[in-house]
CSV table of C-alpha atoms in Angstrom, one decimal:
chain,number,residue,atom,x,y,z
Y,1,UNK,CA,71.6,-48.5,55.4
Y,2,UNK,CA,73.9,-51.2,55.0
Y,3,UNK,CA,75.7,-54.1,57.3
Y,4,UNK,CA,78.7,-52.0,59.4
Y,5,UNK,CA,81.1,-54.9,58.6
Y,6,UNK,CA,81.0,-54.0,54.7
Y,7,UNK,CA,83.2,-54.2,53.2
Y,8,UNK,CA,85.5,-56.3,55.0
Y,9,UNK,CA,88.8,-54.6,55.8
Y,10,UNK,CA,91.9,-57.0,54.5
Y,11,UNK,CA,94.9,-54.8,53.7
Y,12,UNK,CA,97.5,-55.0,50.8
Y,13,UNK,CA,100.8,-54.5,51.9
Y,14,UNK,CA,103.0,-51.6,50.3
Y,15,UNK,CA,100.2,-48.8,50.3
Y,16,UNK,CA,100.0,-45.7,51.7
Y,17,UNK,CA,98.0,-45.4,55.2
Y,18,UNK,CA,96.1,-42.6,55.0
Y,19,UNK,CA,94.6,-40.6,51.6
Y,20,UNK,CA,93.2,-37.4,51.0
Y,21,UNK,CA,90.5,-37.2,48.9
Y,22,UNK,CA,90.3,-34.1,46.9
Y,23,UNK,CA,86.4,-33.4,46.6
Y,24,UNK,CA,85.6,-31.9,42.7
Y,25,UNK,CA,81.7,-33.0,42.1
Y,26,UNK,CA,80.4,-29.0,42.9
Y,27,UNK,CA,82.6,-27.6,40.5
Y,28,UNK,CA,83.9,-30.1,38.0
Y,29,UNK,CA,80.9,-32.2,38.7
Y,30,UNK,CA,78.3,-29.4,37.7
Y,31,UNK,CA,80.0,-28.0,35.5
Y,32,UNK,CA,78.9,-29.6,32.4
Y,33,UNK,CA,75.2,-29.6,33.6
Y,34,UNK,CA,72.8,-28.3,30.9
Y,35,UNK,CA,69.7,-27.4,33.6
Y,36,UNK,CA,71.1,-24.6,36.1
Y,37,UNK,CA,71.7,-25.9,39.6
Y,38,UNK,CA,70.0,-23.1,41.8
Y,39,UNK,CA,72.8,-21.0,44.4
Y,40,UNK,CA,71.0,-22.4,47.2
Y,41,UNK,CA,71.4,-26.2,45.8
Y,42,UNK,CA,74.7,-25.4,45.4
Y,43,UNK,CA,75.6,-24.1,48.7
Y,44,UNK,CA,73.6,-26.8,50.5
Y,45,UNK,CA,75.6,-29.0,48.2
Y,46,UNK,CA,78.8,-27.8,49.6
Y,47,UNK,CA,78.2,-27.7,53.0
Y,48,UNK,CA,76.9,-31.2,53.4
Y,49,UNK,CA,80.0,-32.5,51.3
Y,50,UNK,CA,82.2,-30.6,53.9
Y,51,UNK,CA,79.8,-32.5,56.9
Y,52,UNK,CA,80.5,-35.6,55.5
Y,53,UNK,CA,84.2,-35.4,56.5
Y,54,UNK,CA,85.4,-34.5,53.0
Y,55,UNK,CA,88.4,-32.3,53.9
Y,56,UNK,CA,89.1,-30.5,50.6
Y,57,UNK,CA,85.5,-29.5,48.6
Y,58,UNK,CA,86.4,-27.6,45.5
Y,59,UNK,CA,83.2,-25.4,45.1
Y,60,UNK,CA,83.1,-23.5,41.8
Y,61,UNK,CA,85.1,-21.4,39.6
Y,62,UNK,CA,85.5,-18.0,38.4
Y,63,UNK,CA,85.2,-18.5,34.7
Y,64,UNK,CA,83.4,-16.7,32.3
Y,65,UNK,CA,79.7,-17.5,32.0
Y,66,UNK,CA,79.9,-17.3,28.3
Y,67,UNK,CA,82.4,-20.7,28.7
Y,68,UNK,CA,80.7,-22.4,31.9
Y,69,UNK,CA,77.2,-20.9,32.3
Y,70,UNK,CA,76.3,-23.4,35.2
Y,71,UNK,CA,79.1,-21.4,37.0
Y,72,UNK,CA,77.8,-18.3,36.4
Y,73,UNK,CA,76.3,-17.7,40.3
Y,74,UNK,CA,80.6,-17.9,41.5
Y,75,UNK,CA,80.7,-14.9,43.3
Y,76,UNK,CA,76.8,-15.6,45.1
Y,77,UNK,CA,78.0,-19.3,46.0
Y,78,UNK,CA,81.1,-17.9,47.9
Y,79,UNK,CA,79.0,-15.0,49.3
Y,80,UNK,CA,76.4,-17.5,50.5
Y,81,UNK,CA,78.9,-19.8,52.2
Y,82,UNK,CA,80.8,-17.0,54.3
Y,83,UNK,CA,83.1,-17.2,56.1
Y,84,UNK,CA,83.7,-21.0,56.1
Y,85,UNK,CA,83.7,-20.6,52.1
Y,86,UNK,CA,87.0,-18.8,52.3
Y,87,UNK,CA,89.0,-21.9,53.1
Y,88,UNK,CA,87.3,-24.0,49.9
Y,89,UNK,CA,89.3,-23.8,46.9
Y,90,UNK,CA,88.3,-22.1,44.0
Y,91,UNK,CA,89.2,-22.4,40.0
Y,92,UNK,CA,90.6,-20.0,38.6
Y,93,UNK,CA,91.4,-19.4,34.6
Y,94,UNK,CA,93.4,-16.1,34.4
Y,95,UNK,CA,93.9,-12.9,36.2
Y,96,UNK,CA,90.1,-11.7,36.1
Y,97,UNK,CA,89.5,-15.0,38.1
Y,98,UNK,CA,92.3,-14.5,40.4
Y,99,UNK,CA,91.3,-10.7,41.0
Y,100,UNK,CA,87.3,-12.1,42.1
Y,101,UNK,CA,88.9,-14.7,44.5
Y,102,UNK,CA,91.2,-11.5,46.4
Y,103,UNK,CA,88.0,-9.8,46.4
Y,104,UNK,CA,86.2,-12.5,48.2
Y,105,UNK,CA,89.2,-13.0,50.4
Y,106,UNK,CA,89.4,-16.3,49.4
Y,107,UNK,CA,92.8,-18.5,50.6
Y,108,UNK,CA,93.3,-21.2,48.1
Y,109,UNK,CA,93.1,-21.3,44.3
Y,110,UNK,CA,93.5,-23.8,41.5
Y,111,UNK,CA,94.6,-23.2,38.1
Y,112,UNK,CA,94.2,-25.7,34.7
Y,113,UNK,CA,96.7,-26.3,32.1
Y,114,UNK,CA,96.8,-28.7,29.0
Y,115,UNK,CA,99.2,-31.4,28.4
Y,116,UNK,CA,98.4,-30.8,24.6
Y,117,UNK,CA,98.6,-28.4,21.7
Y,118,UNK,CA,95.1,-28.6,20.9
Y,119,UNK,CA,93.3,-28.9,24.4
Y,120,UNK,CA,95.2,-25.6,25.0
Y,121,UNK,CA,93.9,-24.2,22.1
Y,122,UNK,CA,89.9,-25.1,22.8
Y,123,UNK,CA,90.3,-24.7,26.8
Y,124,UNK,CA,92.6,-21.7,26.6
Y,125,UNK,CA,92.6,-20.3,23.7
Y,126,UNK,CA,96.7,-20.3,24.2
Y,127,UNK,CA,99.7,-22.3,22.3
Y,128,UNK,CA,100.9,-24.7,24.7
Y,129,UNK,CA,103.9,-22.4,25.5
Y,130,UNK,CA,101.3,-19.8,25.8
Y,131,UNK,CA,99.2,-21.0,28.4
Y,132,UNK,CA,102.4,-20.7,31.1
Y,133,UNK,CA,103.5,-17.5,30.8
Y,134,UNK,CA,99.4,-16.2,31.3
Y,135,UNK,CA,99.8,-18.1,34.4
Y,136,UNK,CA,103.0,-16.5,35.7
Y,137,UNK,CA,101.2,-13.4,36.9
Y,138,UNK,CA,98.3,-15.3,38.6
Y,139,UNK,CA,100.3,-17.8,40.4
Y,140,UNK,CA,102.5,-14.8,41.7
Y,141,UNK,CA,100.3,-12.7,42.5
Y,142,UNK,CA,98.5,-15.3,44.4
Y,143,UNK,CA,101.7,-16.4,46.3
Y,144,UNK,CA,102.1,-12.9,47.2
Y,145,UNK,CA,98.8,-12.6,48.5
Y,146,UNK,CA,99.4,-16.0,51.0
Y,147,UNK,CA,96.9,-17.9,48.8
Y,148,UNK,CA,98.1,-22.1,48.2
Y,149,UNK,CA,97.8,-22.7,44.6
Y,150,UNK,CA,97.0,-26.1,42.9
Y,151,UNK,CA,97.3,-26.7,39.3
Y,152,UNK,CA,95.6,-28.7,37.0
Y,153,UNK,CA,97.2,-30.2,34.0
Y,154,UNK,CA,94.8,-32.0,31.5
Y,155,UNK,CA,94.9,-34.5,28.8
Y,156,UNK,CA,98.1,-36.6,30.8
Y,157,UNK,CA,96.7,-40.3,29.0
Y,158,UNK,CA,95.4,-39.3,25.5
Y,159,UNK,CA,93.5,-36.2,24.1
Y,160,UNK,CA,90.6,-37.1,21.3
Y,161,UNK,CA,92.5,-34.5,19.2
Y,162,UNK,CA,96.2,-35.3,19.2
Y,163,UNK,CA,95.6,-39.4,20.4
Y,164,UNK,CA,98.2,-40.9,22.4
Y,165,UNK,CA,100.2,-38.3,24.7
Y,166,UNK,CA,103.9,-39.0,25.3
Y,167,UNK,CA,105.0,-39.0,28.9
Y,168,UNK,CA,107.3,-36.7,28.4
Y,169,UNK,CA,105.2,-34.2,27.0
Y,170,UNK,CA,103.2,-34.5,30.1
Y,171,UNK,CA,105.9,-33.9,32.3
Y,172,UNK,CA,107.3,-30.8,30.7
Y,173,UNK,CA,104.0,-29.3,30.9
Y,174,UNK,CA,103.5,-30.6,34.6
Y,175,UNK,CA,106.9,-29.2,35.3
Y,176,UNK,CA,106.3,-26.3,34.6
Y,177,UNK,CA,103.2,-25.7,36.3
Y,178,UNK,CA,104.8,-26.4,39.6
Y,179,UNK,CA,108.0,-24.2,38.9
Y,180,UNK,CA,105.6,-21.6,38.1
Y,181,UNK,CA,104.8,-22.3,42.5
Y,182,UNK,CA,102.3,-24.3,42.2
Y,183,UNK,CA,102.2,-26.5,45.8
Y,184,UNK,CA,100.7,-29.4,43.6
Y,185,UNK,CA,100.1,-31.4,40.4
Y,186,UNK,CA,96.7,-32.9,39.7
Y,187,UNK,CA,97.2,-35.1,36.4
Y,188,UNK,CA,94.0,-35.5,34.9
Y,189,UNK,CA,92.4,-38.4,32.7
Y,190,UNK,CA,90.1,-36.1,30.9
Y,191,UNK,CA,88.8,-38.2,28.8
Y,192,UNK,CA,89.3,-41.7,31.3
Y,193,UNK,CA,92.1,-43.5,28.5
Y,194,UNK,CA,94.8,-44.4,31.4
Y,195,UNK,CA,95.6,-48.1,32.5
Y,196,UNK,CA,97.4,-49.0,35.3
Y,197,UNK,CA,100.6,-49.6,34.1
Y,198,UNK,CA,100.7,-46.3,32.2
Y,199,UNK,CA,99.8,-44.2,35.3
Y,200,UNK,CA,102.5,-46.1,37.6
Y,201,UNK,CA,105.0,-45.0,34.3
Y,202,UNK,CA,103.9,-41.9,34.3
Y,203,UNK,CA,104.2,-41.1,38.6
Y,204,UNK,CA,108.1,-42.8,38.1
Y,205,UNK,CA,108.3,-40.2,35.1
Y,206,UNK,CA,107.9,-37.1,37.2
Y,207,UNK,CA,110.4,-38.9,40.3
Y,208,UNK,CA,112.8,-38.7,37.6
Y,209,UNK,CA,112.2,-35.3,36.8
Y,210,UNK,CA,112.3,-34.6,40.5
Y,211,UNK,CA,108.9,-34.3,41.3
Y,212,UNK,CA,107.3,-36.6,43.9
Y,213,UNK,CA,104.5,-38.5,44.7
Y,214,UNK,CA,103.8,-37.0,48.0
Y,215,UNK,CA,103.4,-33.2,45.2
Y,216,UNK,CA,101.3,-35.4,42.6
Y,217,UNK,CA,97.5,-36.1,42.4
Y,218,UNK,CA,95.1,-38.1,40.1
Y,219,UNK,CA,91.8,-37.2,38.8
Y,220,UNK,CA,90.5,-40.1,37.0
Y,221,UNK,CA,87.3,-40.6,35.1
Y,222,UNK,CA,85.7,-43.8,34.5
Y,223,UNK,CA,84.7,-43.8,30.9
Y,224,UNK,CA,86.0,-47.0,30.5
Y,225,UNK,CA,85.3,-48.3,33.3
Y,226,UNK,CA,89.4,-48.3,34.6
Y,227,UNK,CA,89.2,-45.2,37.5
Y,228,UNK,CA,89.4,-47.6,40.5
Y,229,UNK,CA,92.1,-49.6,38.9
Y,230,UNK,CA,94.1,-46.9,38.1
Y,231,UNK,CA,93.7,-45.2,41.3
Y,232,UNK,CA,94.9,-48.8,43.2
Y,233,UNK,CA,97.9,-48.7,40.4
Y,234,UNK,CA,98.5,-45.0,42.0
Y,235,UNK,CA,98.3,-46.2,45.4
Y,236,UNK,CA,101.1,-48.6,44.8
Y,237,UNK,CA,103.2,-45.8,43.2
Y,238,UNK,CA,102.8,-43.7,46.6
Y,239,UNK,CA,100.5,-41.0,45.5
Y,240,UNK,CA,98.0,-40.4,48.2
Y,241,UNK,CA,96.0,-37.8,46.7
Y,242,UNK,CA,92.7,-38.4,44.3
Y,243,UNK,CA,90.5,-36.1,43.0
Y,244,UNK,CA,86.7,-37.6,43.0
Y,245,UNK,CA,83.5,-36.5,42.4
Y,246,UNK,CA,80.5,-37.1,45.0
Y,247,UNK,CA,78.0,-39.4,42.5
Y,248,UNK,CA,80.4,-39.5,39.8
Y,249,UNK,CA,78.9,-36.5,38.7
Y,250,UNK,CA,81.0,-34.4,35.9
Y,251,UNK,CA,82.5,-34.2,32.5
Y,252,UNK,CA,84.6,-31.7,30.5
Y,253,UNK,CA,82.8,-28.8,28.3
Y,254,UNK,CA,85.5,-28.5,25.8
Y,255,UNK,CA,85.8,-32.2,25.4
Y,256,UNK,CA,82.9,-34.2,24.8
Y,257,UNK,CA,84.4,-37.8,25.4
Y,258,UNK,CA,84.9,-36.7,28.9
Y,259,UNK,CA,82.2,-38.4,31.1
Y,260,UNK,CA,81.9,-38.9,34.7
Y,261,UNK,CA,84.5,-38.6,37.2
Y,262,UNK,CA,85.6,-41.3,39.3
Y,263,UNK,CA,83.0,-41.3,41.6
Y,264,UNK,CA,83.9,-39.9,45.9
Y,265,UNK,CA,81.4,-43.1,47.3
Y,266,UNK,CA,83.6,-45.4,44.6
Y,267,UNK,CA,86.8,-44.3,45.8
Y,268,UNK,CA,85.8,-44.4,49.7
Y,269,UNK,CA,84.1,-48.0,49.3
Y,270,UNK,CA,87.1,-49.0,47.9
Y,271,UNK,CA,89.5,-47.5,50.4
Y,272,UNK,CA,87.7,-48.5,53.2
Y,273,UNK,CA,88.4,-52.5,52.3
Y,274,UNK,CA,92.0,-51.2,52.1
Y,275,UNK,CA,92.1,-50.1,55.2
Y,276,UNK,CA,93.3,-46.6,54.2
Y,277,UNK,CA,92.3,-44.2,56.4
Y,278,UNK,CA,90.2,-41.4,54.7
Y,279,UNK,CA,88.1,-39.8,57.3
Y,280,UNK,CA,84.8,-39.9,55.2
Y,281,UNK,CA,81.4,-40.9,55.9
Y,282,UNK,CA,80.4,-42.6,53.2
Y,283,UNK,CA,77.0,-43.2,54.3
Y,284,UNK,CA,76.7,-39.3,54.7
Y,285,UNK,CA,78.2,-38.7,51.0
Y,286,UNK,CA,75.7,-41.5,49.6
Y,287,UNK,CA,72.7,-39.4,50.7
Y,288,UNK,CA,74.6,-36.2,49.4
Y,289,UNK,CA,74.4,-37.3,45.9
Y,290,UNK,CA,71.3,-39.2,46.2
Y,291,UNK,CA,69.8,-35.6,47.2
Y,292,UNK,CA,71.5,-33.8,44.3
Y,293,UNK,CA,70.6,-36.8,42.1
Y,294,UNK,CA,66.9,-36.3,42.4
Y,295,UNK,CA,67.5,-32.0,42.0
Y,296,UNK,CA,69.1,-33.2,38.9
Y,297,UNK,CA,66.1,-35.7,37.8
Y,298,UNK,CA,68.3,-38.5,37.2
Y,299,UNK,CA,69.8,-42.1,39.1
Y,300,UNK,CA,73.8,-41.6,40.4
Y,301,UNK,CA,76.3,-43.1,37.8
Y,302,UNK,CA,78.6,-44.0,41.2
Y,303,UNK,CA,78.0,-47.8,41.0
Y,304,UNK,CA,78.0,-47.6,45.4
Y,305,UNK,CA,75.5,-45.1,45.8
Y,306,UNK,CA,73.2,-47.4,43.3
Y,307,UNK,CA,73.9,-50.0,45.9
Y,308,UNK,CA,73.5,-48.6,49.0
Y,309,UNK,CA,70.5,-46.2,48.4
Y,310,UNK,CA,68.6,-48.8,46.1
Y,311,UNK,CA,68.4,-47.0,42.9
């Protein structure tokens, strides 16, 4: 498929040696999908994600169908994976959500907050103070229950509502999330606004605040074209944690400037010529979303998987 040599491995001194990359394309990647991805795609989807050597592959979330119908078939996907399903994390908006995943006996949730007013509002249909105390309950009852729980918080370099965000705002509401006992923080890009030097301000904001890099993730999107620079501009900072999406599939249904995520073949191309260990295959994850490409009836976005597959 390619030369074996490519790309060349030179490494930058000063960044981390190993990353985990935090596989979203099944659930945030579908999400925003008009056409309705059959169960069966989406299980196959899944497990040859997980085959690849992806070690975290989010796979869907427990909303209601009414707000994501693409996610409708939640319950089916997980029942369809079995037992190996159980380890995959799962979204989860509220205590409905939370009470499907016990059922399922699933051991790893994720919930997803708003750095904003107004993104709480559309998402949540919560004030921004709101949105923590619904929260509480699910975090602890989850926590009781031995599940890890990962939280979201949105809108961390600009919302198309409010404009600039101040990184302070951000980490209050990223604070919060984590005192709540969240194990950790992904910051998203929604709608793909950061540059570099604002996301190394933003990971020194939280060490300030006592929260560090090792408890942080990023999800970037690319919509102008700055995820991989922002994710090197991470690395530096010490996060070692990135949320991608196999194909750069994946948007945001409550805000329609979000467009693709920063793509899992992207990310691995790129960490590959680092010489940051990642454990993925990347030729495995190229087919992957050149197989759910043509279920989809359209070319990748991810600029790699145009490279290596031809189209």
């Amino acid at each position: 498929m390619r030369d074996r040599e490519l790309p060349m491995t030179v490494r930058a001194d000063g960044l981390p040696a190993r990353v985990t990359i935090y596989e979203v394309g099944p659930r945030d990647g579908l999400q925003n999908e008009q056409t309705v991805v059959p169960v069966g795609v989406k299980a196959e989807f899944v497990r040859r994600l997980v085959s690849a050597g992806l070690p975290v592959v989010e796979a869907t979330s427990f909303v209601h169908p009414r707000w994501v119908p693409q996610l409708a078939d939640a319950a089916e996907l997980m029942a369809e994976l079995g037992e190996a399903g159980r380890r995959l994390p799962v979204l989860v908006p509220n205590e409905r959500g939370l009470d499907r995943a016990l059922e399922l006996g699933l051991e790893h949730i994720a919930i997803f907050g708003s750095a904003t007013e107004t993104f709480a509002s559309k998402n949540l249909n919560r004030t921004f103070d709101e949105q923590f105390a619904m929260f509480e309950p699910t975090v602890a009852r989850a926590r009781e229950a031995g599940m890890d729980v990962r939280a979201y918080v949105s809108m961390c370099f600009g919302d198309p509502w409010e404009g600039a965000v101040p990184i302070e705002q951000v980490v209050t509401a990223g604070t919060r999330l984590l005192d709540l006992g969240a194990s950790e923080l992904s910051l998203g890009d929604t709608i793909g606004v950061a540059t570099a030097a604002h996301v190394q301000a933003l990971v020194a904001a939280f060490a300030a605040a006592g929260v560090g890099p090792d408890r942080l993730a990023m999800h970037f999107h690319d919509t102008y074209g700055q995820a991989l620079a922002n994710t090197y501009a991470a690395l530096q900072a010490g996060v070692t944690t990135f949320d991608a999406s196999a194909g750069g599939l994946g948007g945001c249904p409550y805000a329609k400037s979000a467009t693709g995520n920063l793509a899992t073949e992207d990310l691995v191309w790129m960490l590959t010529g680092l010489g940051i260990d990642h454990g993925v295959d990347l030729d495995a994850v190229v087919a992957t979303s050149s197989w759910m490409a043509g279920h989809l009836g359209r070319p990748s976005p991810s600029a790699v998987v145009r490279a290596l597959s031809g189209g």
